[in-house]
Amino acid sequence: MPSVFETSPTAIPITFVTKSSWDQVAEALPPAQRQFATASAFAAKPGGYLALPA
């Protein structure tokens, strides 16, 4: 998704996902972050969020 905001090297990315896009986004995550999301039982439900460790 293209950003409408100015980028910065110190910016923290925010990624929005839906149930239908979560699998694709999860596959692109580094293994440690993907494992964290799985262990947290993240399911991309409406209103849900997950802050991943850097």
PDB file of N, CA and C in Angstrom, residues 14-39:
ATOM      1  N   ILE A  14       3.405   1.099  10.233  1.00  0.00           N
ATOM      2  CA  ILE A  14       2.109   0.598  10.679  1.00  0.00           C
ATOM      3  C   ILE A  14       1.476  -0.086   9.471  1.00  0.00           C
ATOM      4  N   THR A  15       1.130  -1.348   9.630  1.00  0.00           N
ATOM      5  CA  THR A  15       0.544  -2.116   8.541  1.00  0.00           C
ATOM      6  C   THR A  15      -0.868  -2.525   8.925  1.00  0.00           C
ATOM      7  N   PHE A  16      -1.821  -2.203   8.089  1.00  0.00           N
ATOM      8  CA  PHE A  16      -3.209  -2.592   8.318  1.00  0.00           C
ATOM      9  C   PHE A  16      -3.487  -3.863   7.533  1.00  0.00           C
ATOM     10  N   VAL A  17      -4.139  -4.824   8.170  1.00  0.00           N
ATOM     11  CA  VAL A  17      -4.461  -6.087   7.507  1.00  0.00           C
ATOM     12  C   VAL A  17      -5.924  -6.441   7.737  1.00  0.00           C
ATOM     13  N   THR A  18      -6.425  -7.294   6.873  1.00  0.00           N
ATOM     14  CA  THR A  18      -7.761  -7.861   7.024  1.00  0.00           C
ATOM     15  C   THR A  18      -7.599  -9.373   7.133  1.00  0.00           C
ATOM     16  N   LYS A  19      -8.682 -10.057   7.435  1.00  0.00           N
ATOM     17  CA  LYS A  19      -8.610 -11.521   7.492  1.00  0.00           C
ATOM     18  C   LYS A  19      -8.108 -12.077   6.162  1.00  0.00           C
ATOM     19  N   SER A  20      -8.537 -11.482   5.063  1.00  0.00           N
ATOM     20  CA  SER A  20      -8.139 -12.004   3.756  1.00  0.00           C
ATOM     21  C   SER A  20      -6.698 -11.657   3.380  1.00  0.00           C
ATOM     22  N   SER A  21      -6.132 -10.610   3.949  1.00  0.00           N
ATOM     23  CA  SER A  21      -4.752 -10.236   3.603  1.00  0.00           C
ATOM     24  C   SER A  21      -3.728 -10.705   4.634  1.00  0.00           C
ATOM     25  N   TRP A  22      -4.184 -11.165   5.793  1.00  0.00           N
ATOM     26  CA  TRP A  22      -3.262 -11.498   6.876  1.00  0.00           C
ATOM     27  C   TRP A  22      -2.258 -12.583   6.500  1.00  0.00           C
ATOM     28  N   ASP A  23      -2.673 -13.649   5.845  1.00  0.00           N
ATOM     29  CA  ASP A  23      -1.735 -14.723   5.511  1.00  0.00           C
ATOM     30  C   ASP A  23      -0.578 -14.218   4.656  1.00  0.00           C
ATOM     31  N   GLN A  24      -0.880 -13.382   3.680  1.00  0.00           N
ATOM     32  CA  GLN A  24       0.164 -12.841   2.802  1.00  0.00           C
ATOM     33  C   GLN A  24       1.102 -11.923   3.584  1.00  0.00           C
ATOM     34  N   VAL A  25       0.554 -11.088   4.440  1.00  0.00           N
ATOM     35  CA  VAL A  25       1.376 -10.184   5.247  1.00  0.00           C
ATOM     36  C   VAL A  25       2.231 -10.986   6.223  1.00  0.00           C
ATOM     37  N   ALA A  26       1.651 -11.996   6.852  1.00  0.00           N
ATOM     38  CA  ALA A  26       2.384 -12.818   7.817  1.00  0.00           C
ATOM     39  C   ALA A  26       3.572 -13.519   7.161  1.00  0.00           C
ATOM     40  N   GLU A  27       3.392 -13.984   5.933  1.00  0.00           N
ATOM     41  CA  GLU A  27       4.482 -14.657   5.220  1.00  0.00           C
ATOM     42  C   GLU A  27       5.666 -13.727   4.966  1.00  0.00           C
ATOM     43  N   ALA A  28       5.402 -12.437   4.848  1.00  0.00           N
ATOM     44  CA  ALA A  28       6.462 -11.466   4.575  1.00  0.00           C
ATOM     45  C   ALA A  28       7.186 -11.008   5.844  1.00  0.00           C
ATOM     46  N   LEU A  29       6.659 -11.363   7.009  1.00  0.00           N
ATOM     47  CA  LEU A  29       7.294 -10.954   8.270  1.00  0.00           C
ATOM     48  C   LEU A  29       8.555 -11.762   8.533  1.00  0.00           C
ATOM     49  N   PRO A  30       9.500 -11.191   9.265  1.00  0.00           N
ATOM     50  CA  PRO A  30      10.648 -11.980   9.710  1.00  0.00           C
ATOM     51  C   PRO A  30      10.149 -13.117  10.609  1.00  0.00           C
ATOM     52  N   PRO A  31      10.849 -14.244  10.651  1.00  0.00           N
ATOM     53  CA  PRO A  31      10.390 -15.397  11.427  1.00  0.00           C
ATOM     54  C   PRO A  31      10.043 -15.086  12.887  1.00  0.00           C
ATOM     55  N   ALA A  32      10.848 -14.286  13.556  1.00  0.00           N
ATOM     56  CA  ALA A  32      10.581 -13.989  14.972  1.00  0.00           C
ATOM     57  C   ALA A  32       9.264 -13.231  15.140  1.00  0.00           C
ATOM     58  N   GLN A  33       8.980 -12.302  14.244  1.00  0.00           N
ATOM     59  CA  GLN A  33       7.727 -11.549  14.333  1.00  0.00           C
ATOM     60  C   GLN A  33       6.531 -12.430  13.979  1.00  0.00           C
ATOM     61  N   ARG A  34       6.699 -13.305  13.001  1.00  0.00           N
ATOM     62  CA  ARG A  34       5.627 -14.229  12.626  1.00  0.00           C
ATOM     63  C   ARG A  34       5.315 -15.170  13.794  1.00  0.00           C
ATOM     64  N   GLN A  35       6.351 -15.667  14.471  1.00  0.00           N
ATOM     65  CA  GLN A  35       6.152 -16.540  15.633  1.00  0.00           C
ATOM     66  C   GLN A  35       5.462 -15.788  16.763  1.00  0.00           C
ATOM     67  N   PHE A  36       5.819 -14.524  16.967  1.00  0.00           N
ATOM     68  CA  PHE A  36       5.185 -13.706  18.000  1.00  0.00           C
ATOM     69  C   PHE A  36       3.696 -13.550  17.701  1.00  0.00           C
ATOM     70  N   ALA A  37       3.359 -13.266  16.451  1.00  0.00           N
ATOM     71  CA  ALA A  37       1.956 -13.104  16.062  1.00  0.00           C
ATOM     72  C   ALA A  37       1.187 -14.406  16.263  1.00  0.00           C
ATOM     73  N   THR A  38       1.794 -15.518  15.908  1.00  0.00           N
ATOM     74  CA  THR A  38       1.152 -16.820  16.094  1.00  0.00           C
ATOM     75  C   THR A  38       0.953 -17.116  17.575  1.00  0.00           C
ATOM     76  N   ALA A  39       1.977 -16.884  18.376  1.00  0.00           N
ATOM     77  CA  ALA A  39       1.886 -17.135  19.820  1.00  0.00           C
ATOM     78  C   ALA A  39       0.860 -16.224  20.485  1.00  0.00           C
TER      79      ALA A  39
END
